Amino acid sequence: MTSRLDRYRTIVVKIGSALLVESGKPRTEWLAALADDLAALTAEGKQVLVVSSGAIALGRQVLKLPKGPLRLEESQAAAAVGQIALARAWSEVLGARGLTAGQILVTLGDTEERRRYLNARSTIDTLLKLGAVPVINENDTVATSEIRFGDNDRLGARVATMMGADLLVLLSDVDGLYTAPPAQNPDARFLERVERITPEIEAMAGSAGSELSRGGMQTKIEAGKIATAAGTTMVIASGHHLNPLKRIAEGGKATWFLPEANPVTARKKWISGTLETRGSLMIDAGAVNALRSGKSLLPAGVRAIEGRFQRGDAVTILGPKGEVIGRGLVAYDAPEAERIAGRNSAEIEAILGYAGRAAMIHRDDMALRGE
Ligand code: GLU
């Protein structure tokens, strides 16, 4: 039997608090079954990332905070306590299946600011390369109300687009999108497939979230917009059964949101289209050829540098005659780039005093003219 997950290589799975936590305790049997699904996917050679809610739900019980909405400081305190328990639950349940969990706590700024974005991405990437499963949550203890995701649906979407994932799975207590909120509308029709998130689709989402989870259908649709625009497919399914991912793979009830483009193209569009450049790198003919054949830009091929850019900024890539070759996100600040330009990557550590990245602009962070 073919699995509906076969074609996806990098999968972000977002799990809502209501699934993970019951009466202030992790739902261990459910979590164990989910971990079986994750282990099965990794055994098929897929990369899996988990975006896990539950810190506040776990911590509020321990701190005996009252039911109902919490004040900001209370949720921060609850998250401080609950995140420890959450990380332990993941580490144990994945560990029991031979998988290593790596905890990543991010704030909105980590995904919005280019420098920090590149840092977060490279840490997660390294974890994946080392075969670990990143377990990601918002850093609720330091996030304040103005600068936070607040819901893990959108955080999941940001993580998925940041990592160029091809699938985002939202597991929660709803089984997908209906033409109207089903609780109030007995005639609401279930949608299996959403080709594009139009204003009509947005209007179908009611606003309800439950007491434990912040995100209702609206934040899921917001997440869908972020994900699909960047080329990531999104699927919403209920986590109310054991082995929810296996269920999706076998064609169980779910709403699939189709991507607008493939992630690489969307990312390149983002690099080439929407960013202001902060400077330029002039490269030699050999490097131009290397770039055109799909390679990264190494310091050795860089002849001259212009501008006061910082690591993570977009710069213009110029050929030997000053012609525009493309754009990319540079891996070094201008003064460092200056020092290693024209040098072999193996010398970087000796020159700068630390082992920086081998490439001045990584292939994935580059969009060439006409690409
Ligand atoms: N980051 C929150 C937590 O761990 C969850 C946010 C959400 O419910 O989406 O408790």
XYZ file of C-alpha atoms and ligand atoms in Angstrom:
381
model
C 0.000 0.000 0.000
C 1.358 3.418 -0.835
C 1.695 5.872 1.990
C 0.463 9.434 1.639
C 3.683 10.505 3.327
C 5.983 8.714 0.864
C 6.803 11.757 -1.221
C 7.837 13.990 1.681
C 11.412 14.043 2.881
C 11.470 16.660 5.608
C 8.413 16.684 7.848
C 7.603 19.094 10.665
C 5.029 17.736 13.097
C 3.289 20.264 15.345
C 1.549 18.833 18.364
C -0.990 20.802 20.366
C -1.089 20.958 24.162
C -4.503 19.303 24.384
C -3.023 16.119 22.881
C 0.101 16.007 24.976
C -1.215 17.000 28.359
C -4.137 15.776 30.389
C -4.802 16.943 33.959
C -1.356 18.514 34.010
C 0.491 15.278 33.088
C 1.972 14.091 29.784
C -0.263 11.536 28.033
C 2.425 8.899 27.943
C 0.644 6.158 26.009
C -0.326 8.541 23.229
C 3.135 10.065 23.171
C 4.722 6.617 22.933
C 2.540 5.712 19.951
C 3.394 8.992 18.253
C 7.086 8.330 18.869
C 6.628 4.943 17.130
C 5.302 6.831 14.104
C 8.233 9.260 14.178
C 10.710 6.397 14.468
C 9.055 4.656 11.515
C 9.401 7.803 9.402
C 13.072 8.232 10.278
C 13.642 4.549 9.482
C 12.296 5.348 6.000
C 15.045 7.945 5.665
C 12.931 11.020 6.348
C 13.999 13.939 8.489
C 11.473 14.699 11.188
C 11.181 17.781 13.379
C 8.766 18.168 16.243
C 7.169 21.443 17.287
C 5.758 20.623 20.680
C 3.402 22.686 22.776
C 2.584 21.735 26.331
C 5.050 23.650 28.491
C 2.463 26.026 29.922
C -0.150 23.302 30.338
C 2.332 21.130 32.272
C 3.772 23.939 34.362
C 0.513 25.560 35.440
C -0.542 22.381 37.155
C 2.736 22.049 39.072
C 2.544 25.694 40.154
C -1.137 25.281 41.008
C -2.157 28.247 38.900
C -5.897 28.808 38.605
C -7.927 27.656 35.595
C -8.704 30.159 32.889
C -6.472 32.642 31.082
C -3.092 33.332 32.706
C -1.358 36.682 33.019
C 1.798 36.990 30.937
C 4.121 36.556 33.939
C 2.168 33.503 35.015
C 2.463 31.814 31.633
C 6.170 32.641 31.577
C 6.593 31.023 34.995
C 4.452 28.049 33.980
C 6.528 27.568 30.827
C 9.769 27.703 32.851
C 8.575 24.795 34.965
C 6.703 22.879 32.280
C 9.365 23.019 29.579
C 11.671 20.868 31.700
C 9.020 18.189 32.038
C 8.151 18.467 28.356
C 11.752 18.071 27.224
C 12.201 15.101 29.547
C 9.090 13.403 28.193
C 10.364 13.789 24.627
C 13.883 12.761 25.454
C 12.663 9.587 27.169
C 10.093 8.573 24.625
C 12.374 9.157 21.632
C 15.368 7.696 23.459
C 13.440 4.470 24.042
C 13.244 4.148 20.245
C 16.912 4.838 19.629
C 16.323 8.484 18.681
C 18.047 11.468 20.254
C 15.968 14.531 21.057
C 17.525 18.005 20.826
C 15.650 20.865 22.446
C 15.399 24.181 20.618
C 13.582 27.151 22.144
C 13.036 30.043 19.777
C 11.513 33.482 19.936
C 9.867 35.388 17.130
C 13.035 37.439 16.698
C 15.036 34.291 16.025
C 13.055 33.662 12.885
C 12.533 37.268 11.758
C 16.022 38.699 12.078
C 18.245 37.443 9.341
C 21.361 36.798 11.425
C 19.540 34.943 14.137
C 17.467 33.138 11.553
C 20.606 31.762 9.927
C 21.953 30.731 13.315
C 18.805 28.904 14.327
C 18.624 27.252 10.956
C 22.164 26.030 11.041
C 21.781 24.584 14.547
C 18.652 22.703 13.541
C 20.331 21.587 10.357
C 23.318 20.264 12.274
C 21.048 18.341 14.627
C 19.302 16.756 11.654
C 22.606 15.868 10.009
C 23.712 14.209 13.229
C 20.547 12.135 13.193
C 18.826 13.831 16.141
C 15.200 14.908 16.267
C 14.824 18.639 16.943
C 12.069 19.270 19.484
C 11.104 22.906 19.148
C 8.950 25.231 21.202
C 8.627 28.954 21.644
C 10.854 30.298 24.408
C 7.811 31.334 26.392
C 9.767 32.316 29.488
C 11.336 35.284 27.734
C 8.783 36.023 25.017
C 6.682 39.043 25.879
C 3.222 39.657 24.524
C 4.248 42.087 21.791
C 6.994 39.929 20.376
C 5.821 36.394 20.437
C 4.276 33.853 18.167
C 1.873 32.989 20.954
C 0.686 29.917 19.108
C 2.679 26.998 17.850
C 0.747 26.687 14.590
C 2.510 29.712 13.145
C 5.760 28.744 14.844
C 5.470 25.346 13.130
C 4.948 27.064 9.783
C 7.978 29.309 10.306
C 10.128 26.341 11.250
C 8.906 24.430 8.201
C 9.705 27.275 5.818
C 13.000 28.020 7.557
C 14.125 24.428 7.082
C 12.711 24.095 3.569
C 10.491 21.247 4.825
C 8.103 19.814 2.284
C 5.374 18.930 4.758
C 3.933 20.510 7.903
C 1.567 18.325 9.922
C -0.672 20.071 12.454
C -2.006 17.588 14.981
C -4.654 18.969 17.283
C -8.133 18.326 18.544
C -9.785 19.213 15.244
C -9.799 16.789 12.344
C -9.495 19.363 9.590
C -11.265 22.280 7.960
C -15.031 22.453 7.537
C -16.980 24.982 5.488
C -18.155 26.418 8.846
C -17.306 25.639 12.477
C -18.935 22.178 12.817
C -19.973 22.575 16.465
C -22.459 25.324 15.577
C -23.302 24.170 12.037
C -24.660 20.672 11.524
C -24.543 21.219 7.739
C -20.840 22.091 7.688
C -19.026 20.162 4.981
C -15.562 18.676 5.507
C -12.836 19.764 3.061
C -10.244 17.176 2.107
C -8.189 19.429 -0.065
C -7.583 23.149 -0.238
C -5.881 24.250 -3.451
C -5.392 27.846 -2.357
C -6.132 29.804 0.788
C -8.617 32.324 -0.548
C -10.620 34.848 1.528
C -13.521 32.348 1.379
C -11.347 29.676 2.977
C -10.253 32.143 5.647
C -13.861 32.962 6.382
C -14.570 29.285 7.066
C -12.307 29.257 10.104
C -14.101 30.081 13.326
C -12.091 31.582 16.141
C -12.345 28.989 18.890
C -9.319 27.634 20.692
C -9.616 25.380 23.715
C -8.518 26.227 27.222
C -5.167 24.527 26.770
C -4.221 25.463 23.242
C -3.988 28.996 22.008
C -4.479 28.300 18.352
C -7.931 27.812 16.905
C -8.647 27.210 13.220
C -7.684 30.797 12.425
C -4.072 30.386 13.479
C -3.986 27.115 11.507
C -5.098 28.943 8.390
C -2.488 31.636 9.101
C 0.073 28.855 9.373
C -1.223 27.449 6.098
C -0.648 30.767 4.378
C 2.943 30.959 5.582
C 3.663 27.335 4.706
C 1.997 27.064 1.310
C 3.383 30.399 0.100
C 6.858 29.048 0.717
C 6.120 25.792 -1.054
C 5.377 23.587 1.945
C 2.308 21.343 1.939
C 0.293 21.480 5.154
C -2.044 18.880 6.567
C -4.396 19.276 9.515
C -5.538 16.099 11.238
C -6.902 15.032 14.562
C -4.476 13.640 17.068
C -7.242 12.021 19.051
C -6.214 8.514 18.038
C -3.075 6.586 18.747
C -0.523 6.642 15.895
C -1.933 9.755 14.219
C 0.855 9.978 11.633
C 0.360 6.380 10.554
C -3.287 7.213 10.133
C -2.485 10.147 7.865
C -0.065 7.974 5.889
C -2.852 5.417 5.369
C -5.228 8.038 4.017
C -7.138 8.888 7.213
C -9.340 11.940 7.588
C -7.378 15.156 7.131
C -7.397 18.447 5.236
C -4.497 18.909 2.826
C -3.385 22.420 1.864
C -1.454 22.361 -1.373
C 1.752 24.383 -1.808
C 2.043 27.270 -4.223
C 5.490 26.419 -5.502
C 8.343 24.168 -4.532
C 10.304 25.397 -1.508
C 13.572 26.021 -3.286
C 11.962 28.224 -5.899
C 9.985 30.132 -3.290
C 13.103 30.643 -1.204
C 15.045 31.865 -4.188
C 12.196 34.167 -5.050
C 12.420 35.545 -1.553
C 16.154 36.099 -1.798
C 16.088 37.606 -5.270
C 12.896 39.576 -4.989
C 12.223 40.962 -1.593
C 15.481 41.864 0.062
C 17.493 45.042 -0.100
C 21.137 44.274 -0.681
C 23.703 45.729 1.694
C 26.765 45.410 -0.442
C 28.375 43.359 -3.155
C 30.973 40.677 -3.731
C 32.900 40.706 -6.986
C 33.943 37.217 -7.989
C 36.307 35.749 -10.583
C 35.373 33.884 -13.767
C 36.088 30.494 -12.197
C 33.695 31.226 -9.370
C 31.021 32.390 -11.833
C 31.256 29.017 -13.550
C 31.176 27.177 -10.226
C 28.037 29.058 -9.164
C 26.343 28.391 -12.486
C 27.026 24.700 -12.095
C 25.279 24.702 -8.715
C 28.172 25.221 -6.277
C 28.457 27.487 -3.238
C 30.589 30.633 -3.357
C 33.895 29.990 -1.611
C 36.101 32.804 -0.277
C 38.794 31.786 -2.790
C 36.695 33.073 -5.694
C 35.999 36.488 -4.182
C 38.069 39.338 -5.652
C 36.602 42.457 -4.072
C 34.097 43.452 -1.434
C 31.945 46.507 -1.137
C 29.522 47.672 1.546
C 29.175 47.412 5.309
C 27.098 44.270 5.402
C 26.700 41.893 8.292
C 26.494 38.144 8.311
C 23.053 37.148 7.032
C 22.550 40.280 4.943
C 21.715 40.029 1.278
C 24.502 41.067 -1.076
C 24.759 41.360 -4.847
C 27.101 38.930 -6.565
C 29.020 40.582 -9.409
C 31.086 38.948 -12.142
C 34.628 40.062 -13.141
C 33.260 42.859 -15.371
C 30.828 44.107 -12.757
C 27.873 42.277 -14.301
C 25.172 41.090 -11.882
C 25.304 37.324 -11.398
C 22.759 37.055 -8.599
C 22.120 37.655 -4.926
C 22.789 35.761 -1.773
C 22.868 35.838 2.015
C 26.488 36.276 3.024
C 27.927 34.130 5.816
C 30.433 36.719 7.122
C 30.452 40.351 8.258
C 32.170 42.670 5.750
C 35.490 43.038 7.680
C 35.848 39.261 8.011
C 34.806 38.705 4.402
C 37.509 41.197 3.417
C 40.138 39.221 5.319
C 39.306 35.822 3.896
C 38.557 36.941 0.316
C 40.792 35.156 -2.166
C 41.905 32.655 0.455
C 41.420 28.940 0.730
C 38.571 27.801 3.024
C 41.037 25.671 5.000
C 42.809 28.870 6.064
C 39.723 30.545 7.539
C 40.367 29.431 11.085
C 43.987 30.580 11.026
C 43.001 33.967 9.603
C 39.957 34.742 11.739
C 40.778 32.796 14.880
C 37.627 30.708 14.664
C 36.324 28.018 12.360
C 33.740 29.857 10.263
C 31.706 28.486 7.428
C 33.536 27.111 4.400
C 31.336 29.040 1.986
C 31.036 32.817 1.739
C 27.514 32.263 0.385
C 25.984 28.837 0.648
C 24.240 27.442 -2.402
C 20.893 27.334 -0.578
C 21.202 31.023 0.285
C 21.730 32.158 -3.279
C 19.577 33.072 -6.251
C 21.314 33.532 -9.596
C 19.967 35.795 -12.312
C 17.490 33.937 -14.446
C 17.048 31.129 -11.916
N 4.296 27.421 23.532
C 3.109 27.068 24.288
C 3.421 25.978 25.296
O 4.353 25.247 25.166
C 1.978 26.574 23.417
C 1.418 27.527 22.417
C 0.216 26.927 21.723
O -0.674 26.397 22.390
O 0.140 26.923 20.489
O 2.694 25.803 26.246
